[in-house]
Each structure stands twice: as C-alpha cells, then as structure tokens.
mmCIF file of C-alpha atoms in Angstrom:
data_model
loop_
_atom_site.group_PDB
_atom_site.id
_atom_site.type_symbol
_atom_site.label_atom_id
_atom_site.label_comp_id
_atom_site.label_asym_id
_atom_site.label_seq_id
_atom_site.Cartn_x
_atom_site.Cartn_y
_atom_site.Cartn_z
ATOM 1 C CA MET F 1 6.925 -11.219 21.346
ATOM 2 C CA SER F 2 6.524 -7.666 19.854
ATOM 3 C CA ALA F 3 4.860 -6.998 16.592
ATOM 4 C CA LYS F 4 8.068 -5.393 15.389
ATOM 5 C CA SER F 5 9.836 -8.768 15.478
ATOM 6 C CA VAL F 6 7.463 -10.177 12.818
ATOM 7 C CA PHE F 7 9.264 -8.051 10.072
ATOM 8 C CA GLN F 8 12.868 -8.651 9.151
ATOM 9 C CA GLU F 9 15.178 -5.884 8.750
ATOM 10 C CA GLU F 10 15.661 -6.613 5.104
ATOM 11 C CA LYS F 11 13.529 -4.444 2.869
ATOM 12 C CA ASN F 12 12.964 -3.859 -0.641
ATOM 13 C CA PRO F 13 14.374 -0.683 -2.469
ATOM 14 C CA ARG F 14 11.162 1.263 -1.558
ATOM 15 C CA GLY F 15 11.567 0.330 2.201
ATOM 16 C CA ILE F 16 8.804 -2.326 2.431
ATOM 17 C CA PRO F 17 9.803 -4.877 4.954
ATOM 18 C CA LYS F 18 10.395 -8.574 4.041
ATOM 19 C CA ALA F 19 8.227 -11.276 5.850
ATOM 20 C CA PRO F 20 10.291 -14.045 7.446
ATOM 21 C CA PHE F 21 9.516 -17.608 6.674
ATOM 22 C CA ILE F 22 8.971 -19.603 9.880
ATOM 23 C CA ALA F 23 10.696 -22.902 9.110
ATOM 24 C CA ASN F 24 10.884 -24.266 12.626
ATOM 25 C CA VAL F 25 7.557 -23.275 14.529
ATOM 26 C CA GLU F 26 8.721 -24.517 17.855
ATOM 27 C CA GLU F 27 11.988 -22.759 17.913
ATOM 28 C CA TYR F 28 10.280 -19.564 16.754
ATOM 29 C CA LEU F 29 7.794 -19.743 19.597
ATOM 30 C CA GLY F 30 10.595 -20.524 22.056
ATOM 31 C CA GLY F 31 10.069 -24.188 22.794
ATOM 32 C CA PRO F 32 7.216 -26.922 23.146
ATOM 33 C CA ASP F 33 5.269 -24.600 25.572
ATOM 34 C CA GLY F 34 5.397 -21.533 23.784
ATOM 35 C CA VAL F 35 2.359 -19.274 23.397
ATOM 36 C CA VAL F 36 0.772 -18.925 20.060
ATOM 37 C CA GLU F 37 -1.923 -16.281 20.538
ATOM 38 C CA THR F 38 0.509 -13.363 20.280
ATOM 39 C CA PRO F 39 2.502 -14.484 17.295
ATOM 40 C CA LEU F 40 -0.980 -15.106 15.635
ATOM 41 C CA LYS F 41 -2.118 -11.769 16.392
ATOM 42 C CA ASN F 42 1.173 -10.043 15.391
ATOM 43 C CA PHE F 43 1.018 -12.084 11.925
ATOM 44 C CA GLN F 44 -2.561 -10.893 11.579
ATOM 45 C CA ASP F 45 -1.382 -7.317 12.096
ATOM 46 C CA ALA F 46 1.423 -7.575 9.645
ATOM 47 C CA ILE F 47 -0.934 -9.049 7.011
ATOM 48 C CA ALA F 48 -3.233 -6.063 7.568
ATOM 49 C CA LYS F 49 -0.455 -3.572 7.152
ATOM 50 C CA TYR F 50 0.801 -5.477 3.875
ATOM 51 C CA ARG F 51 -2.818 -5.329 2.618
ATOM 52 C CA TYR F 52 -3.240 -1.602 3.278
ATOM 53 C CA MET F 53 0.033 -1.013 1.404
ATOM 54 C CA ASP F 54 -1.351 -3.309 -1.456
ATOM 55 C CA ALA F 55 -4.446 -1.269 -1.689
ATOM 56 C CA ASN F 56 -2.703 2.197 -1.741
ATOM 57 C CA LEU F 57 -0.312 0.851 -4.449
ATOM 58 C CA THR F 58 -3.069 -0.594 -6.319
ATOM 59 C CA GLN F 59 -4.703 2.708 -6.454
ATOM 60 C CA ARG F 60 -1.519 4.443 -7.307
ATOM 61 C CA ARG F 61 -0.949 1.867 -10.186
ATOM 62 C CA LYS F 62 -4.347 2.814 -11.687
ATOM 63 C CA GLY F 63 -3.733 6.524 -11.293
ATOM 64 C CA LEU F 64 -0.465 6.187 -13.340
ATOM 65 C CA GLU F 65 -1.825 3.959 -15.889
ATOM 66 C CA ASP F 66 -4.546 6.520 -16.542
ATOM 67 C CA LYS F 67 -1.871 9.333 -16.490
ATOM 68 C CA ILE F 68 0.728 7.971 -18.769
ATOM 69 C CA PRO F 69 -1.390 7.795 -21.962
ATOM 70 C CA ASP F 70 -2.357 11.441 -21.274
ATOM 71 C CA ILE F 71 1.093 12.571 -21.068
ATOM 72 C CA ARG F 72 2.358 10.606 -23.994
ATOM 73 C CA LYS F 73 -0.451 11.932 -26.060
ATOM 74 C CA THR F 74 0.059 15.472 -25.013
ATOM 75 C CA LEU F 75 3.832 15.009 -25.602
ATOM 76 C CA HIS F 76 3.229 13.822 -29.237
ATOM 77 C CA MET F 77 1.034 16.652 -29.892
ATOM 78 C CA VAL F 78 3.593 19.214 -28.706
ATOM 79 C CA GLU F 79 6.226 17.442 -30.823
ATOM 80 C CA PHE F 80 4.041 17.711 -33.696
ATOM 81 C CA LEU F 81 3.718 21.530 -33.343
ATOM 82 C CA GLN F 82 7.406 21.769 -32.797
ATOM 83 C CA GLU F 83 7.915 20.038 -36.111
ATOM 84 C CA LYS F 84 5.496 22.166 -37.897
ATOM 85 C CA ARG F 85 7.108 25.008 -36.524
ATOM 86 C CA GLU F 86 10.441 23.992 -37.474
ATOM 87 C CA ASP F 87 9.287 23.094 -41.090
ATOM 88 C CA LYS F 88 7.937 26.673 -41.312
ATOM 89 C CA ASP F 89 11.099 28.330 -40.049
ATOM 90 C CA ASN F 90 13.198 26.206 -42.328
ATOM 91 C CA ASN F 91 10.830 26.370 -45.386
ATOM 92 C CA ASP F 92 13.562 27.782 -47.654
ATOM 93 C CA ASP F 93 15.726 24.728 -47.030
ATOM 94 C CA LEU F 94 12.891 22.348 -47.586
ATOM 95 C CA VAL F 95 11.780 23.720 -50.801
ATOM 96 C CA ASP F 96 13.996 21.210 -52.809
ATOM 97 C CA ASP F 97 12.383 18.343 -51.082
ATOM 98 C CA LEU F 98 8.891 18.992 -51.917
ATOM 99 C CA SER F 99 7.643 16.959 -54.658
ATOM 100 C CA ASP F 100 5.075 19.239 -56.343
ATOM 101 C CA ASP F 101 3.172 22.616 -56.070
ATOM 102 C CA GLU F 102 0.370 20.756 -54.328
ATOM 103 C CA ASN F 103 2.449 19.967 -51.378
ATOM 104 C CA SER F 104 3.865 23.534 -51.184
ATOM 105 C CA ASP F 105 0.533 24.986 -51.118
ATOM 106 C CA ASN F 106 -0.495 22.559 -48.186
ATOM 107 C CA THR F 107 2.269 23.844 -46.076
ATOM 108 C CA LYS F 108 0.617 27.233 -46.295
ATOM 109 C CA LYS F 109 -2.858 26.102 -45.033
ATOM 110 C CA PRO F 110 -3.606 26.706 -41.287
ATOM 111 C CA LEU F 111 -3.708 23.302 -39.299
ATOM 112 C CA THR F 112 -7.135 22.218 -38.661
ATOM 113 C CA THR F 113 -7.755 19.877 -35.710
ATOM 114 C CA THR F 114 -10.302 18.686 -33.345
ATOM 115 C CA PHE F 115 -10.146 19.184 -29.643
ATOM 116 C CA GLU F 116 -12.206 17.411 -26.659
ATOM 117 C CA LEU F 117 -14.641 19.307 -24.851
ATOM 118 C CA ASN F 118 -15.895 16.352 -22.773
ATOM 119 C CA ASP F 119 -15.973 12.538 -23.210
ATOM 120 C CA THR F 120 -18.385 12.599 -26.082
ATOM 121 C CA LEU F 121 -18.006 16.065 -27.335
ATOM 122 C CA PHE F 122 -15.405 17.377 -29.805
ATOM 123 C CA ALA F 123 -14.901 20.742 -31.547
ATOM 124 C CA GLU F 124 -13.118 21.863 -34.715
ATOM 125 C CA ALA F 125 -10.491 24.462 -34.661
ATOM 126 C CA GLU F 126 -7.729 26.116 -36.639
ATOM 127 C CA LEU F 127 -4.413 26.479 -34.793
ATOM 128 C CA GLU F 128 -2.545 29.523 -35.363
ATOM 129 C CA ASP F 129 1.227 29.459 -35.879
ATOM 130 C CA THR F 130 2.772 29.585 -32.487
ATOM 131 C CA ASP F 131 5.896 28.846 -30.584
ATOM 132 C CA THR F 132 3.995 28.611 -27.315
ATOM 133 C CA VAL F 133 1.618 25.939 -25.622
ATOM 134 C CA TYR F 134 -0.195 26.020 -22.269
ATOM 135 C CA LEU F 135 0.065 22.805 -20.121
ATOM 136 C CA TRP F 136 -2.165 21.959 -17.147
ATOM 137 C CA LEU F 137 0.149 21.281 -14.206
ATOM 138 C CA GLY F 138 -2.568 20.046 -11.799
ATOM 139 C CA ALA F 139 -4.338 21.897 -8.947
ATOM 140 C CA ASN F 140 -6.089 24.203 -11.452
ATOM 141 C CA VAL F 141 -2.782 25.584 -12.630
ATOM 142 C CA MET F 142 -1.901 26.145 -16.197
ATOM 143 C CA LEU F 143 1.324 27.826 -17.492
ATOM 144 C CA SER F 144 2.690 28.647 -20.772
ATOM 145 C CA TYR F 145 5.945 27.201 -22.122
ATOM 146 C CA LYS F 146 7.962 27.362 -25.188
ATOM 147 C CA LEU F 147 7.463 24.294 -27.491
ATOM 148 C CA SER F 148 11.066 23.124 -26.708
ATOM 149 C CA GLU F 149 10.482 23.678 -22.921
ATOM 150 C CA ALA F 150 7.189 21.929 -23.169
ATOM 151 C CA VAL F 151 8.701 18.838 -24.893
ATOM 152 C CA SER F 152 11.378 18.728 -22.369
ATOM 153 C CA LEU F 153 9.079 19.013 -19.467
ATOM 154 C CA LEU F 154 6.678 16.388 -20.816
ATOM 155 C CA ARG F 155 9.634 13.990 -21.623
ATOM 156 C CA SER F 156 10.689 14.389 -17.999
ATOM 157 C CA LYS F 157 7.324 13.711 -16.679
ATOM 158 C CA LEU F 158 6.746 10.648 -18.811
ATOM 159 C CA ASP F 159 10.018 9.228 -17.715
ATOM 160 C CA LEU F 160 9.322 9.777 -14.178
ATOM 161 C CA ALA F 161 5.760 8.325 -14.435
ATOM 162 C CA GLU F 162 6.973 5.200 -16.336
ATOM 163 C CA ALA F 163 9.736 4.717 -13.726
ATOM 164 C CA SER F 164 7.053 5.116 -10.946
ATOM 165 C CA LEU F 165 4.672 2.815 -12.420
ATOM 166 C CA LYS F 166 7.636 0.199 -13.028
ATOM 167 C CA ALA F 167 8.403 0.628 -9.150
ATOM 168 C CA THR F 168 4.865 0.264 -8.204
ATOM 169 C CA ILE F 169 4.265 -3.065 -10.087
ATOM 170 C CA GLU F 170 7.550 -4.494 -8.666
ATOM 171 C CA ASP F 171 6.296 -3.342 -5.110
ATOM 172 C CA LEU F 172 2.883 -4.916 -5.556
ATOM 173 C CA GLU F 173 4.596 -8.159 -6.633
ATOM 174 C CA PHE F 174 6.782 -8.110 -3.552
ATOM 175 C CA LEU F 175 4.059 -7.329 -1.354
ATOM 176 C CA ARG F 176 1.965 -10.141 -2.644
ATOM 177 C CA GLU F 177 4.840 -12.549 -2.019
ATOM 178 C CA GLN F 178 5.033 -11.186 1.610
ATOM 179 C CA LEU F 179 1.326 -11.715 2.119
ATOM 180 C CA THR F 180 1.576 -15.368 1.005
ATOM 181 C CA VAL F 181 4.559 -15.824 3.345
ATOM 182 C CA MET F 182 2.717 -14.578 6.211
ATOM 183 C CA GLU F 183 -0.557 -16.429 5.486
ATOM 184 C CA VAL F 184 1.739 -19.597 5.368
ATOM 185 C CA ASN F 185 3.321 -18.779 8.643
ATOM 186 C CA THR F 186 -0.098 -18.316 10.179
ATOM 187 C CA ALA F 187 -1.341 -21.546 8.970
ATOM 188 C CA ARG F 188 1.968 -23.319 10.058
ATOM 189 C CA VAL F 189 1.772 -21.903 13.634
ATOM 190 C CA TYR F 190 -2.116 -22.661 13.975
ATOM 191 C CA ASN F 191 -1.669 -26.184 12.552
ATOM 192 C CA TRP F 192 1.329 -26.719 15.047
ATOM 193 C CA ASP F 193 -0.792 -25.729 17.879
ATOM 194 C CA VAL F 194 -3.659 -28.043 16.840
ATOM 195 C CA LYS F 195 -1.152 -30.888 16.623
ATOM 196 C CA ARG F 196 0.406 -30.037 20.187
ATOM 197 C CA ARG F 197 -3.208 -29.921 21.757
ATOM 198 C CA ARG F 198 -3.944 -33.265 20.164
ATOM 199 C CA GLU F 199 -0.729 -34.760 21.459
ATOM 200 C CA ARG F 200 -1.280 -33.524 24.802
ATOM 201 C CA ARG F 201 -4.853 -34.626 24.962
ATOM 202 C CA LEU F 202 -3.797 -38.217 23.951
ATOM 203 C CA ALA F 203 -0.967 -38.259 26.275
ATOM 204 C CA GLY F 204 -3.511 -37.133 29.285
ATOM 205 C CA GLU F 205 -5.903 -39.879 28.198
ATOM 206 C CA ALA F 206 -3.135 -42.458 28.105
ATOM 207 C CA ASN F 207 -2.047 -41.421 31.644
ATOM 208 C CA GLU F 208 -5.728 -41.720 32.884
ATOM 209 C CA LYS F 209 -5.706 -45.359 31.677
#
C-alpha cells in the first residue's frame, strides 16, 4: 500500500487533501492477514505532513494578524489626510456649515501629530498640506502615491489580507480535523492488530490443549 493511497482525491478549496476515515480496518488492510506496519507508517507520514502544513499556516496566520492592523491604521490615516485635503479644496462650499469664527480659524492651522520612531519613542511633527504620501511596500521599497491612489491600494491590500486570513483560519480548522481523523485511524489499526494477535495467541493455546 503506497503512501499516496492514504489521502483521498477530495481536497479543500486550497488543495489540502482530505483524510479518509477507516470504517472497516480488515477490509482496508485487505483481509484478516493484512500487514499493519506499512499502513501505520503511511499514517504517520500523513500526520507529519499535516502537522508541517499546520505549522506553516499557523505562522502565516500570525503574520496576517500582525499585518492587518497596520494596514488598517495606515488606511485610516491616509483617508483622514484625503478628507483634510478635500475640506481645503472645497473650503468655499463649507463656509456656510461652519458654526463660528473659531472653527474657521482652526481649519487654517497646520495639522500637528505624533509619529512613531520605535516601540517606545514618538516625535511631534506638523504636516504640510499635500496630496502625496509615501508607502512602504516591503523589501526596503517605498513609493509615492497620490492620496486617492494610496487609499485604493490600501483598501485592496486590506481586502486581500482579510480574505487570506479567513482562508488560512478555514485551512487550519480543516487540517486539525484531518489530523484527528488520521490519529483515530492509527489507533483503530493498532487496536485491530492487538486484538488479532490476542485472538491468534488464544487460538494457538487452545490447539495445544
């Protein structure tokens, strides 16, 4: 029995093979004299592959769970800058909506904010009026984007990351189900072999009498 025969042709949407449940151990092994060593080894190989995939997906999940809040925070900041820019461009249309002169003066003040230098150190800065932002793309690459382009890019990245996280969680749940099935299969085959050995031993003792 080959290692490939352990897995079913049925797979989940990301191509992870489904583990078969061995309902009839004797039939699976090919009869009452079936060899259990090879199937048990194949089961252990399958379990090792599932655990390897589980470890990789767990690491991927952690990376996405760290990445998504950063993307969302960056998106919110760029959207805020875009709103401030639009408010400035449409200032004449918004004058009637201002409640008093104090609010009107506030719109003319530069935007003051803090930015992170490291985990425990922040600095204060005044943001100039701009329609361009710079985004880190990874691998020490930073590119400039118009605010509208940056918002579109970040929304796309956020949607992709959230979809990827959802798929990763589904895959992890699927993998753990398959691991459970393979562990149950291993126990069933092992227990079947123990029972067969005991029955043969008792039969041999009876014949000797």
